[in-house]
Amino acid sequence: MPGLHADGMINQIEMRKATTADADAIAGLLDQLGYPTTSAQVPARLDRLAGGGRATVLVAQQEDRVVGLATVHMLSVLNRNRDVAWLTALVVDASARKSGVGRALVEAVESFARQAGCERLSVTTHEHLTDAHKFYLRVGLQQTGRRFGKMLTG
């Protein structure tokens, strides 16, 4: 998939499933997203997500560098005939933003969800991330509600 690089050059964006070899890049991207993570924590998290077969982690690579990340989970819910897909993380490296990487990641997630038979794609984002809200609207997602949450400890 082509993407416009910051210098105006078109570079190929390769989408693929993340591997443990991507741990450093994934940790860096999660840090940019506001979730500090060490490279040592990433392999266990990837294994946990891969274990049930109901989630996947995709990375966007340009040349030899991972420049984006998306995670998607499939959920079975009582109020839908088919599963729904939930985009649970999306981040593009600061150096590659506004180059088409985010759009390509969302398109890859949509494709994955369609192939899995999901009828809907949803995403949750913090209210203060107004640029993210605008991005999601531009790529065809609609604002449909609010999320409420509570941290569980112990």
PDB file of C-alpha atoms in Angstrom:
ATOM      1  CA  MET A   1       0.000   0.000   0.000  1.00  0.00           C
ATOM      2  CA  PRO A   2       1.490   3.341  -0.928  1.00  0.00           C
ATOM      3  CA  GLY A   3       1.816   6.126   1.588  1.00  0.00           C
ATOM      4  CA  LEU A   4       3.105   9.653   1.258  1.00  0.00           C
ATOM      5  CA  HIS A   5       6.256  10.037   3.345  1.00  0.00           C
ATOM      6  CA  ALA A   6       6.996  13.295   5.193  1.00  0.00           C
ATOM      7  CA  ASP A   7       9.466  14.299   2.457  1.00  0.00           C
ATOM      8  CA  GLY A   8       6.780  13.833  -0.217  1.00  0.00           C
ATOM      9  CA  MET A   9       8.109  10.498  -1.482  1.00  0.00           C
ATOM     10  CA  ILE A  10       5.758   7.574  -1.884  1.00  0.00           C
ATOM     11  CA  ASN A  11       6.897   4.598   0.177  1.00  0.00           C
ATOM     12  CA  GLN A  12       5.335   1.181   0.372  1.00  0.00           C
ATOM     13  CA  ILE A  13       3.481   0.412   3.591  1.00  0.00           C
ATOM     14  CA  GLU A  14       3.634  -3.266   4.423  1.00  0.00           C
ATOM     15  CA  MET A  15       0.986  -4.606   6.802  1.00  0.00           C
ATOM     16  CA  ARG A  16       1.797  -7.753   8.746  1.00  0.00           C
ATOM     17  CA  LYS A  17       1.144  -9.475  12.034  1.00  0.00           C
ATOM     18  CA  ALA A  18       3.461  -8.372  14.808  1.00  0.00           C
ATOM     19  CA  THR A  19       6.151 -10.730  16.057  1.00  0.00           C
ATOM     20  CA  THR A  20       8.357 -10.722  19.138  1.00  0.00           C
ATOM     21  CA  ALA A  21      11.129  -9.316  16.924  1.00  0.00           C
ATOM     22  CA  ASP A  22       9.051  -6.099  16.868  1.00  0.00           C
ATOM     23  CA  ALA A  23       9.182  -5.712  20.661  1.00  0.00           C
ATOM     24  CA  ASP A  24      11.378  -2.591  20.702  1.00  0.00           C
ATOM     25  CA  ALA A  25       9.271  -0.820  18.079  1.00  0.00           C
ATOM     26  CA  ILE A  26       5.998  -1.832  19.754  1.00  0.00           C
ATOM     27  CA  ALA A  27       7.200  -0.588  23.143  1.00  0.00           C
ATOM     28  CA  GLY A  28       8.196   2.728  21.573  1.00  0.00           C
ATOM     29  CA  LEU A  29       4.843   3.106  19.837  1.00  0.00           C
ATOM     30  CA  LEU A  30       2.882   2.251  22.987  1.00  0.00           C
ATOM     31  CA  ASP A  31       4.938   4.850  24.829  1.00  0.00           C
ATOM     32  CA  GLN A  32       3.960   7.474  22.212  1.00  0.00           C
ATOM     33  CA  LEU A  33       0.339   6.438  22.719  1.00  0.00           C
ATOM     34  CA  GLY A  34       0.674   7.159  26.436  1.00  0.00           C
ATOM     35  CA  TYR A  35       1.108   3.594  27.696  1.00  0.00           C
ATOM     36  CA  PRO A  36       4.728   3.215  28.835  1.00  0.00           C
ATOM     37  CA  THR A  37       5.853  -0.336  28.141  1.00  0.00           C
ATOM     38  CA  THR A  38       9.209  -2.075  28.164  1.00  0.00           C
ATOM     39  CA  SER A  39      10.403  -4.249  25.315  1.00  0.00           C
ATOM     40  CA  ALA A  40      10.606  -7.133  27.781  1.00  0.00           C
ATOM     41  CA  GLN A  41       6.841  -6.905  28.441  1.00  0.00           C
ATOM     42  CA  VAL A  42       5.806  -7.095  24.780  1.00  0.00           C
ATOM     43  CA  PRO A  43       6.371 -10.824  23.996  1.00  0.00           C
ATOM     44  CA  ALA A  44       4.089 -11.995  26.829  1.00  0.00           C
ATOM     45  CA  ARG A  45       1.414  -9.525  25.742  1.00  0.00           C
ATOM     46  CA  LEU A  46       1.630 -10.727  22.134  1.00  0.00           C
ATOM     47  CA  ASP A  47       1.332 -14.338  23.325  1.00  0.00           C
ATOM     48  CA  ARG A  48      -1.685 -13.480  25.495  1.00  0.00           C
ATOM     49  CA  LEU A  49      -3.461 -11.840  22.553  1.00  0.00           C
ATOM     50  CA  ALA A  50      -2.639 -14.666  20.143  1.00  0.00           C
ATOM     51  CA  GLY A  51      -3.756 -17.349  22.607  1.00  0.00           C
ATOM     52  CA  GLY A  52      -7.499 -17.177  22.048  1.00  0.00           C
ATOM     53  CA  GLY A  53      -7.442 -16.528  18.321  1.00  0.00           C
ATOM     54  CA  ARG A  54      -9.892 -13.646  18.835  1.00  0.00           C
ATOM     55  CA  ALA A  55      -7.377 -10.801  18.556  1.00  0.00           C
ATOM     56  CA  THR A  56      -4.493  -9.744  16.381  1.00  0.00           C
ATOM     57  CA  VAL A  57      -1.744  -7.158  16.433  1.00  0.00           C
ATOM     58  CA  LEU A  58      -0.831  -5.587  13.100  1.00  0.00           C
ATOM     59  CA  VAL A  59       2.207  -3.467  12.377  1.00  0.00           C
ATOM     60  CA  ALA A  60       2.800  -1.088   9.509  1.00  0.00           C
ATOM     61  CA  GLN A  61       6.309  -1.195   8.141  1.00  0.00           C
ATOM     62  CA  GLN A  62       7.984   1.210   5.748  1.00  0.00           C
ATOM     63  CA  GLU A  63      11.306   0.046   4.401  1.00  0.00           C
ATOM     64  CA  ASP A  64      12.858  -1.760   7.398  1.00  0.00           C
ATOM     65  CA  ARG A  65      11.118   0.268  10.103  1.00  0.00           C
ATOM     66  CA  VAL A  66       7.879  -0.348  12.014  1.00  0.00           C
ATOM     67  CA  VAL A  67       5.971   2.946  11.887  1.00  0.00           C
ATOM     68  CA  GLY A  68       2.535   1.981  13.162  1.00  0.00           C
ATOM     69  CA  LEU A  69       0.546  -0.449  15.233  1.00  0.00           C
ATOM     70  CA  ALA A  70      -3.074  -1.536  15.492  1.00  0.00           C
ATOM     71  CA  THR A  71      -4.736  -4.136  17.691  1.00  0.00           C
ATOM     72  CA  VAL A  72      -8.151  -5.577  16.995  1.00  0.00           C
ATOM     73  CA  HIS A  73     -10.313  -7.870  19.103  1.00  0.00           C
ATOM     74  CA  MET A  74     -13.380  -9.793  18.027  1.00  0.00           C
ATOM     75  CA  LEU A  75     -16.221  -9.955  20.530  1.00  0.00           C
ATOM     76  CA  SER A  76     -19.366 -12.029  20.589  1.00  0.00           C
ATOM     77  CA  VAL A  77     -22.204  -9.936  21.981  1.00  0.00           C
ATOM     78  CA  LEU A  78     -25.812 -10.791  22.702  1.00  0.00           C
ATOM     79  CA  ASN A  79     -27.248  -7.735  20.974  1.00  0.00           C
ATOM     80  CA  ARG A  80     -25.733  -8.512  17.532  1.00  0.00           C
ATOM     81  CA  ASN A  81     -26.236 -11.391  15.123  1.00  0.00           C
ATOM     82  CA  ARG A  82     -22.530 -11.564  14.342  1.00  0.00           C
ATOM     83  CA  ASP A  83     -19.325 -10.692  16.141  1.00  0.00           C
ATOM     84  CA  VAL A  84     -18.104  -7.121  16.418  1.00  0.00           C
ATOM     85  CA  ALA A  85     -14.516  -5.992  15.971  1.00  0.00           C
ATOM     86  CA  TRP A  86     -12.988  -3.557  18.426  1.00  0.00           C
ATOM     87  CA  LEU A  87      -9.976  -1.463  17.451  1.00  0.00           C
ATOM     88  CA  THR A  88      -8.258  -1.345  20.835  1.00  0.00           C
ATOM     89  CA  ALA A  89      -5.036   0.444  19.958  1.00  0.00           C
ATOM     90  CA  LEU A  90      -3.905   2.539  17.015  1.00  0.00           C
ATOM     91  CA  VAL A  91      -0.707   4.526  16.922  1.00  0.00           C
ATOM     92  CA  VAL A  92       1.530   5.892  14.187  1.00  0.00           C
ATOM     93  CA  ASP A  93       5.087   6.941  14.925  1.00  0.00           C
ATOM     94  CA  ALA A  94       5.349  10.733  15.229  1.00  0.00           C
ATOM     95  CA  SER A  95       7.738  10.805  12.261  1.00  0.00           C
ATOM     96  CA  ALA A  96       5.199   9.074   9.985  1.00  0.00           C
ATOM     97  CA  ARG A  97       1.964  10.802  10.935  1.00  0.00           C
ATOM     98  CA  LYS A  98      -0.167  12.343   8.180  1.00  0.00           C
ATOM     99  CA  SER A  99       1.476  10.027   5.648  1.00  0.00           C
ATOM    100  CA  GLY A 100      -1.321   7.501   5.139  1.00  0.00           C
ATOM    101  CA  VAL A 101      -0.062   4.957   7.669  1.00  0.00           C
ATOM    102  CA  GLY A 102      -3.011   5.412  10.041  1.00  0.00           C
ATOM    103  CA  ARG A 103      -5.537   5.090   7.231  1.00  0.00           C
ATOM    104  CA  ALA A 104      -3.745   1.976   5.945  1.00  0.00           C
ATOM    105  CA  LEU A 105      -3.844   0.432   9.422  1.00  0.00           C
ATOM    106  CA  VAL A 106      -7.584   1.101   9.774  1.00  0.00           C
ATOM    107  CA  GLU A 107      -8.175  -0.401   6.316  1.00  0.00           C
ATOM    108  CA  ALA A 108      -6.175  -3.488   7.322  1.00  0.00           C
ATOM    109  CA  VAL A 109      -8.212  -3.817  10.526  1.00  0.00           C
ATOM    110  CA  GLU A 110     -11.454  -3.476   8.539  1.00  0.00           C
ATOM    111  CA  SER A 111     -10.289  -6.172   6.136  1.00  0.00           C
ATOM    112  CA  PHE A 112      -9.354  -8.491   9.006  1.00  0.00           C
ATOM    113  CA  ALA A 113     -12.744  -7.908  10.658  1.00  0.00           C
ATOM    114  CA  ARG A 114     -14.686  -8.526   7.443  1.00  0.00           C
ATOM    115  CA  GLN A 115     -12.771 -11.728   6.763  1.00  0.00           C
ATOM    116  CA  ALA A 116     -13.568 -12.858  10.325  1.00  0.00           C
ATOM    117  CA  GLY A 117     -17.277 -12.275   9.686  1.00  0.00           C
ATOM    118  CA  CYS A 118     -17.687  -9.280  11.970  1.00  0.00           C
ATOM    119  CA  GLU A 119     -20.633  -6.986  11.313  1.00  0.00           C
ATOM    120  CA  ARG A 120     -19.304  -3.852  13.002  1.00  0.00           C
ATOM    121  CA  LEU A 121     -16.027  -2.088  13.801  1.00  0.00           C
ATOM    122  CA  SER A 122     -15.812   0.137  16.864  1.00  0.00           C
ATOM    123  CA  VAL A 123     -13.072   2.152  18.518  1.00  0.00           C
ATOM    124  CA  THR A 124     -12.786   3.960  21.819  1.00  0.00           C
ATOM    125  CA  THR A 125     -10.581   6.997  22.284  1.00  0.00           C
ATOM    126  CA  HIS A 126      -9.975   9.446  25.103  1.00  0.00           C
ATOM    127  CA  GLU A 127     -12.136  12.558  24.973  1.00  0.00           C
ATOM    128  CA  HIS A 128      -9.137  14.905  24.986  1.00  0.00           C
ATOM    129  CA  LEU A 129      -7.677  13.380  21.784  1.00  0.00           C
ATOM    130  CA  THR A 130      -9.521  15.658  19.395  1.00  0.00           C
ATOM    131  CA  ASP A 131      -7.109  14.988  16.504  1.00  0.00           C
ATOM    132  CA  ALA A 132      -7.872  11.268  16.831  1.00  0.00           C
ATOM    133  CA  HIS A 133     -11.612  12.000  16.755  1.00  0.00           C
ATOM    134  CA  LYS A 134     -11.210  13.948  13.523  1.00  0.00           C
ATOM    135  CA  PHE A 135      -9.085  11.150  12.061  1.00  0.00           C
ATOM    136  CA  TYR A 136     -11.674   8.475  12.847  1.00  0.00           C
ATOM    137  CA  LEU A 137     -14.395  10.564  11.229  1.00  0.00           C
ATOM    138  CA  ARG A 138     -12.205  11.042   8.117  1.00  0.00           C
ATOM    139  CA  VAL A 139     -11.697   7.286   7.752  1.00  0.00           C
ATOM    140  CA  GLY A 140     -15.428   6.593   7.958  1.00  0.00           C
ATOM    141  CA  LEU A 141     -16.139   5.784  11.577  1.00  0.00           C
ATOM    142  CA  GLN A 142     -19.035   7.585  13.227  1.00  0.00           C
ATOM    143  CA  GLN A 143     -19.341   8.790  16.783  1.00  0.00           C
ATOM    144  CA  THR A 144     -21.957   6.531  18.331  1.00  0.00           C
ATOM    145  CA  GLY A 145     -21.713   6.951  22.104  1.00  0.00           C
ATOM    146  CA  ARG A 146     -19.532   7.315  25.160  1.00  0.00           C
ATOM    147  CA  ARG A 147     -17.366   4.894  27.092  1.00  0.00           C
ATOM    148  CA  PHE A 148     -17.352   4.620  30.840  1.00  0.00           C
ATOM    149  CA  GLY A 149     -14.644   2.765  32.720  1.00  0.00           C
ATOM    150  CA  LYS A 150     -13.252   1.819  36.085  1.00  0.00           C
ATOM    151  CA  MET A 151      -9.848   0.391  36.950  1.00  0.00           C
ATOM    152  CA  LEU A 152     -10.055  -2.965  38.717  1.00  0.00           C
ATOM    153  CA  THR A 153      -7.332  -3.736  41.221  1.00  0.00           C
ATOM    154  CA  GLY A 154      -6.557  -6.658  43.460  1.00  0.00           C
TER     155      GLY A 154
END
